[in-house]
């Protein structure tokens, strides 16, 4: 049975990268509320490349590579087909929905 989460006091481990070429993960432990704020606050810029996150936690001192992943902390869906989040049934799942850099009103792209 799904229970209500305390978003302020429930934490999640993630990795942050400066940009898509950065392969040195920075391990971060933050609350779900902080992750929600980070993902849903738009960083408006001309270039697509910017800070990115991963739900993968890597072995300390190792570079970003599948072989170095210790564990995954979240499921991330990459929805670039123009569909809307409301088209899917989220009941029973804790989730954060946010748009990608290339999202437009005429062609939705979200995670």
Tab-separated table of C-alpha atoms in Angstrom:
chain	number	residue	atom	x	y	z
A	1	UNK	CA	0.000	0.000	0.000
A	2	UNK	CA	1.299	3.431	-0.940
A	3	UNK	CA	1.768	5.823	1.934
A	4	UNK	CA	2.165	9.578	1.885
A	5	UNK	CA	5.780	10.619	1.748
A	6	UNK	CA	7.191	13.424	3.825
A	7	UNK	CA	8.927	15.228	0.952
A	8	UNK	CA	10.874	17.474	3.324
A	9	UNK	CA	12.342	14.590	5.342
A	10	UNK	CA	12.602	11.785	2.782
A	11	UNK	CA	15.947	11.803	1.033
A	12	UNK	CA	17.204	10.479	-2.283
A	13	UNK	CA	20.748	9.958	-3.510
A	14	UNK	CA	21.598	11.246	-6.985
A	15	UNK	CA	24.645	12.211	-9.022
A	16	UNK	CA	25.163	15.626	-10.595
A	17	UNK	CA	27.264	16.518	-13.628
A	18	UNK	CA	28.318	19.984	-14.861
A	19	UNK	CA	27.292	19.136	-18.439
A	20	UNK	CA	26.976	16.184	-20.813
A	21	UNK	CA	30.773	15.933	-21.226
A	22	UNK	CA	31.454	15.818	-17.487
A	23	UNK	CA	32.104	12.195	-16.507
A	24	UNK	CA	32.985	12.785	-12.848
A	25	UNK	CA	29.834	12.285	-10.797
A	26	UNK	CA	29.235	14.460	-7.753
A	27	UNK	CA	27.259	12.409	-5.215
A	28	UNK	CA	24.437	14.364	-3.572
A	29	UNK	CA	21.934	13.338	-0.911
A	30	UNK	CA	18.933	15.678	-0.920
A	31	UNK	CA	15.327	15.698	0.177
A	32	UNK	CA	12.603	14.875	-2.333
A	33	UNK	CA	11.411	18.465	-1.900
A	34	UNK	CA	14.862	19.735	-2.934
A	35	UNK	CA	14.931	17.391	-5.927
A	36	UNK	CA	11.446	18.544	-6.939
A	37	UNK	CA	12.571	22.187	-6.745
A	38	UNK	CA	15.732	21.451	-8.746
A	39	UNK	CA	13.899	19.608	-11.519
A	40	UNK	CA	10.886	21.888	-11.857
A	41	UNK	CA	12.731	25.232	-11.719
A	42	UNK	CA	13.555	26.165	-15.300
A	43	UNK	CA	17.112	27.198	-16.137
A	44	UNK	CA	16.356	29.278	-19.227
A	45	UNK	CA	19.354	29.487	-21.545
A	46	UNK	CA	20.002	29.470	-25.283
A	47	UNK	CA	22.224	26.401	-25.280
A	48	UNK	CA	20.704	23.049	-24.378
A	49	UNK	CA	23.765	21.821	-22.501
A	50	UNK	CA	23.808	22.531	-18.780
A	51	UNK	CA	23.911	20.765	-15.436
A	52	UNK	CA	22.374	17.309	-15.507
A	53	UNK	CA	21.436	14.709	-12.957
A	54	UNK	CA	21.315	10.959	-12.798
A	55	UNK	CA	19.521	8.623	-10.388
A	56	UNK	CA	22.650	6.446	-10.519
A	57	UNK	CA	25.054	6.347	-7.603
A	58	UNK	CA	28.590	5.538	-8.668
A	59	UNK	CA	31.437	3.868	-6.866
A	60	UNK	CA	33.539	6.596	-5.214
A	61	UNK	CA	36.360	7.991	-7.334
A	62	UNK	CA	35.107	6.336	-10.524
A	63	UNK	CA	33.945	7.983	-13.723
A	64	UNK	CA	30.451	7.903	-15.235
A	65	UNK	CA	30.094	4.467	-16.832
A	66	UNK	CA	27.548	1.676	-16.488
A	67	UNK	CA	30.207	-0.627	-15.011
A	68	UNK	CA	30.740	1.828	-12.118
A	69	UNK	CA	27.093	2.133	-11.030
A	70	UNK	CA	26.486	0.860	-7.502
A	71	UNK	CA	22.701	1.312	-7.573
A	72	UNK	CA	19.823	3.299	-9.093
A	73	UNK	CA	17.527	5.354	-6.855
A	74	UNK	CA	14.693	6.274	-9.257
A	75	UNK	CA	13.030	5.344	-12.520
A	76	UNK	CA	13.275	8.125	-15.118
A	77	UNK	CA	11.057	8.096	-18.195
A	78	UNK	CA	12.145	10.109	-21.240
A	79	UNK	CA	8.946	11.117	-23.019
A	80	UNK	CA	9.700	13.014	-26.241
A	81	UNK	CA	6.769	11.773	-28.325
A	82	UNK	CA	4.544	14.827	-27.797
A	83	UNK	CA	2.248	13.096	-25.311
A	84	UNK	CA	1.166	14.861	-22.117
A	85	UNK	CA	1.761	13.622	-18.553
A	86	UNK	CA	-1.998	13.661	-17.987
A	87	UNK	CA	-2.337	10.889	-20.590
A	88	UNK	CA	-0.794	8.399	-18.147
A	89	UNK	CA	-2.022	6.849	-14.924
A	90	UNK	CA	0.299	7.869	-12.062
A	91	UNK	CA	-1.945	6.767	-9.191
A	92	UNK	CA	0.016	4.597	-6.791
A	93	UNK	CA	3.418	5.981	-7.767
A	94	UNK	CA	5.386	8.796	-6.182
A	95	UNK	CA	6.539	10.972	-9.051
A	96	UNK	CA	7.966	14.291	-10.186
A	97	UNK	CA	7.109	15.414	-13.710
A	98	UNK	CA	9.098	18.176	-15.401
A	99	UNK	CA	9.654	19.411	-18.936
A	100	UNK	CA	12.916	19.079	-20.859
A	101	UNK	CA	14.913	21.931	-22.411
A	102	UNK	CA	13.444	21.323	-25.872
A	103	UNK	CA	9.806	21.137	-24.674
A	104	UNK	CA	7.312	23.367	-26.498
A	105	UNK	CA	3.571	23.746	-26.135
A	106	UNK	CA	3.106	22.249	-29.605
A	107	UNK	CA	5.394	19.241	-28.908
A	108	UNK	CA	5.647	18.201	-25.263
A	109	UNK	CA	8.910	16.685	-24.007
A	110	UNK	CA	9.123	15.733	-20.384
A	111	UNK	CA	10.698	13.434	-17.839
